[in-house]
Amino acid sequence: AILQKSSLSVEIEVRPRQLVPDTNCFIDYLGQLQCITRATSGTLPLFTLMIPLV
C-alpha cells in the first residue's frame, strides 16, 4: 500500500576505471586502444588497460 503511493527514481552512472578489451580488438582497433591509454584527467590517466594473459 505504501509503495503504491510513492515512486522513487534512481539513476546510476557507471564510470569504469579498468578496461579489459577483447583480444580480437588488438588487431582491428589498436589505434583506438592506444588513444584510450593516453586519455587523462589533468595528470591522472582516466583508464587502466588490463591485458589478459593466456
Short mmCIF file of N, CA and C in Angstrom, two decimals:
data_model
loop_
_atom_site.label_atom_id
_atom_site.label_comp_id
_atom_site.label_asym_id
_atom_site.label_seq_id
_atom_site.Cartn_x
_atom_site.Cartn_y
_atom_site.Cartn_z
N ALA A 1 0.82 -1.19 0.00
CA ALA A 1 0.00 0.00 0.00
C ALA A 1 0.87 1.26 0.00
N ILE A 2 1.89 1.29 0.83
CA ILE A 2 2.75 2.47 0.90
C ILE A 2 3.54 2.63 -0.39
N LEU A 3 4.00 1.53 -0.97
CA LEU A 3 4.78 1.61 -2.20
C LEU A 3 3.97 2.13 -3.37
N GLN A 4 2.69 1.90 -3.36
CA GLN A 4 1.85 2.36 -4.45
C GLN A 4 1.64 3.87 -4.41
N LYS A 5 1.78 4.50 -3.26
CA LYS A 5 1.54 5.93 -3.13
C LYS A 5 2.76 6.77 -3.50
N SER A 6 3.94 6.20 -3.47
CA SER A 6 5.13 6.98 -3.79
C SER A 6 5.97 6.24 -4.82
N SER A 7 6.71 7.02 -5.56
CA SER A 7 7.63 6.40 -6.52
C SER A 7 8.99 7.05 -6.37
N LEU A 8 10.01 6.28 -6.56
CA LEU A 8 11.37 6.74 -6.40
C LEU A 8 12.14 6.39 -7.66
N SER A 9 12.77 7.37 -8.22
CA SER A 9 13.56 7.15 -9.42
C SER A 9 15.03 7.29 -9.07
N VAL A 10 15.82 6.29 -9.44
CA VAL A 10 17.24 6.28 -9.14
C VAL A 10 18.01 6.18 -10.45
N GLU A 11 19.01 7.02 -10.59
CA GLU A 11 19.87 6.98 -11.77
C GLU A 11 21.29 6.68 -11.32
N ILE A 12 21.89 5.67 -11.93
CA ILE A 12 23.25 5.27 -11.58
C ILE A 12 24.14 5.51 -12.79
N GLU A 13 25.23 6.20 -12.57
CA GLU A 13 26.20 6.45 -13.64
C GLU A 13 27.44 5.60 -13.36
N VAL A 14 27.76 4.73 -14.30
CA VAL A 14 28.90 3.83 -14.15
C VAL A 14 30.08 4.41 -14.90
N ARG A 15 31.19 4.56 -14.20
CA ARG A 15 32.42 5.08 -14.81
C ARG A 15 33.55 4.08 -14.56
N PRO A 16 33.75 3.16 -15.49
CA PRO A 16 34.80 2.16 -15.27
C PRO A 16 36.18 2.78 -15.28
N ARG A 17 37.06 2.29 -14.43
CA ARG A 17 38.45 2.76 -14.38
C ARG A 17 39.38 1.73 -15.01
N GLN A 18 39.01 0.46 -14.94
CA GLN A 18 39.83 -0.60 -15.51
C GLN A 18 39.09 -1.21 -16.69
N LEU A 19 39.77 -1.29 -17.82
CA LEU A 19 39.17 -1.84 -19.03
C LEU A 19 39.94 -3.08 -19.46
N VAL A 20 39.21 -4.13 -19.82
CA VAL A 20 39.81 -5.35 -20.33
C VAL A 20 39.23 -5.58 -21.72
N PRO A 21 39.98 -5.20 -22.76
CA PRO A 21 39.45 -5.36 -24.12
C PRO A 21 39.49 -6.82 -24.56
N ASP A 22 38.56 -7.16 -25.41
CA ASP A 22 38.56 -8.48 -26.03
C ASP A 22 39.84 -8.63 -26.84
N THR A 23 40.43 -9.80 -26.83
CA THR A 23 41.71 -9.99 -27.52
C THR A 23 41.61 -9.74 -29.02
N ASN A 24 40.43 -9.87 -29.61
CA ASN A 24 40.27 -9.58 -31.04
C ASN A 24 40.42 -8.09 -31.33
N CYS A 25 40.24 -7.25 -30.33
CA CYS A 25 40.37 -5.80 -30.51
C CYS A 25 41.80 -5.39 -30.81
N PHE A 26 42.76 -6.16 -30.35
CA PHE A 26 44.15 -5.75 -30.51
C PHE A 26 44.53 -5.60 -31.98
N ILE A 27 43.97 -6.43 -32.82
CA ILE A 27 44.32 -6.38 -34.24
C ILE A 27 43.56 -5.26 -34.95
N ASP A 28 42.24 -5.23 -34.77
CA ASP A 28 41.40 -4.30 -35.52
C ASP A 28 41.36 -2.89 -34.94
N TYR A 29 41.57 -2.73 -33.65
CA TYR A 29 41.37 -1.44 -33.01
C TYR A 29 42.57 -0.99 -32.18
N LEU A 30 43.76 -1.33 -32.61
CA LEU A 30 44.96 -0.98 -31.84
C LEU A 30 45.09 0.53 -31.68
N GLY A 31 44.81 1.29 -32.73
CA GLY A 31 44.89 2.75 -32.65
C GLY A 31 43.96 3.33 -31.61
N GLN A 32 42.73 2.83 -31.55
CA GLN A 32 41.76 3.32 -30.57
C GLN A 32 42.18 2.92 -29.15
N LEU A 33 42.73 1.73 -28.99
CA LEU A 33 43.21 1.31 -27.67
C LEU A 33 44.36 2.19 -27.21
N GLN A 34 45.22 2.59 -28.13
CA GLN A 34 46.31 3.50 -27.78
C GLN A 34 45.77 4.85 -27.34
N CYS A 35 44.73 5.35 -28.00
CA CYS A 35 44.11 6.62 -27.60
C CYS A 35 43.52 6.52 -26.20
N ILE A 36 42.91 5.39 -25.90
CA ILE A 36 42.33 5.19 -24.57
C ILE A 36 43.41 5.24 -23.50
N THR A 37 44.56 4.64 -23.78
CA THR A 37 45.63 4.63 -22.77
C THR A 37 46.22 6.01 -22.56
N ARG A 38 46.10 6.90 -23.54
CA ARG A 38 46.64 8.26 -23.40
C ARG A 38 45.65 9.24 -22.80
N ALA A 39 44.39 8.85 -22.65
CA ALA A 39 43.36 9.75 -22.12
C ALA A 39 43.64 10.07 -20.65
N THR A 40 43.64 11.35 -20.31
CA THR A 40 43.93 11.76 -18.94
C THR A 40 42.90 12.79 -18.45
N SER A 41 42.84 12.91 -17.14
CA SER A 41 42.08 13.97 -16.49
C SER A 41 43.09 14.74 -15.66
N GLY A 42 43.52 15.86 -16.18
CA GLY A 42 44.64 16.57 -15.56
C GLY A 42 45.91 15.79 -15.84
N THR A 43 46.54 15.29 -14.80
CA THR A 43 47.74 14.47 -14.98
C THR A 43 47.48 12.99 -14.73
N LEU A 44 46.27 12.66 -14.31
CA LEU A 44 45.94 11.27 -13.99
C LEU A 44 45.30 10.57 -15.18
N PRO A 45 45.68 9.32 -15.42
CA PRO A 45 45.04 8.57 -16.51
C PRO A 45 43.58 8.28 -16.18
N LEU A 46 42.72 8.34 -17.19
CA LEU A 46 41.30 8.04 -16.98
C LEU A 46 41.07 6.54 -16.81
N PHE A 47 41.85 5.74 -17.51
CA PHE A 47 41.62 4.30 -17.53
C PHE A 47 42.92 3.54 -17.34
N THR A 48 42.78 2.34 -16.80
CA THR A 48 43.87 1.37 -16.78
C THR A 48 43.48 0.26 -17.73
N LEU A 49 44.29 0.03 -18.73
CA LEU A 49 44.02 -1.02 -19.71
C LEU A 49 44.65 -2.31 -19.20
N MET A 50 43.83 -3.31 -18.97
CA MET A 50 44.30 -4.59 -18.44
C MET A 50 44.36 -5.58 -19.60
N ILE A 51 45.50 -6.21 -19.77
CA ILE A 51 45.71 -7.13 -20.88
C ILE A 51 45.62 -8.57 -20.35
N PRO A 52 44.68 -9.36 -20.88
CA PRO A 52 44.59 -10.75 -20.41
C PRO A 52 45.75 -11.58 -20.96
N LEU A 53 46.35 -12.35 -20.08
CA LEU A 53 47.43 -13.26 -20.49
C LEU A 53 46.87 -14.68 -20.51
N VAL A 54 47.13 -15.36 -21.60
CA VAL A 54 46.60 -16.73 -21.74
C VAL A 54 47.72 -17.71 -21.57
#
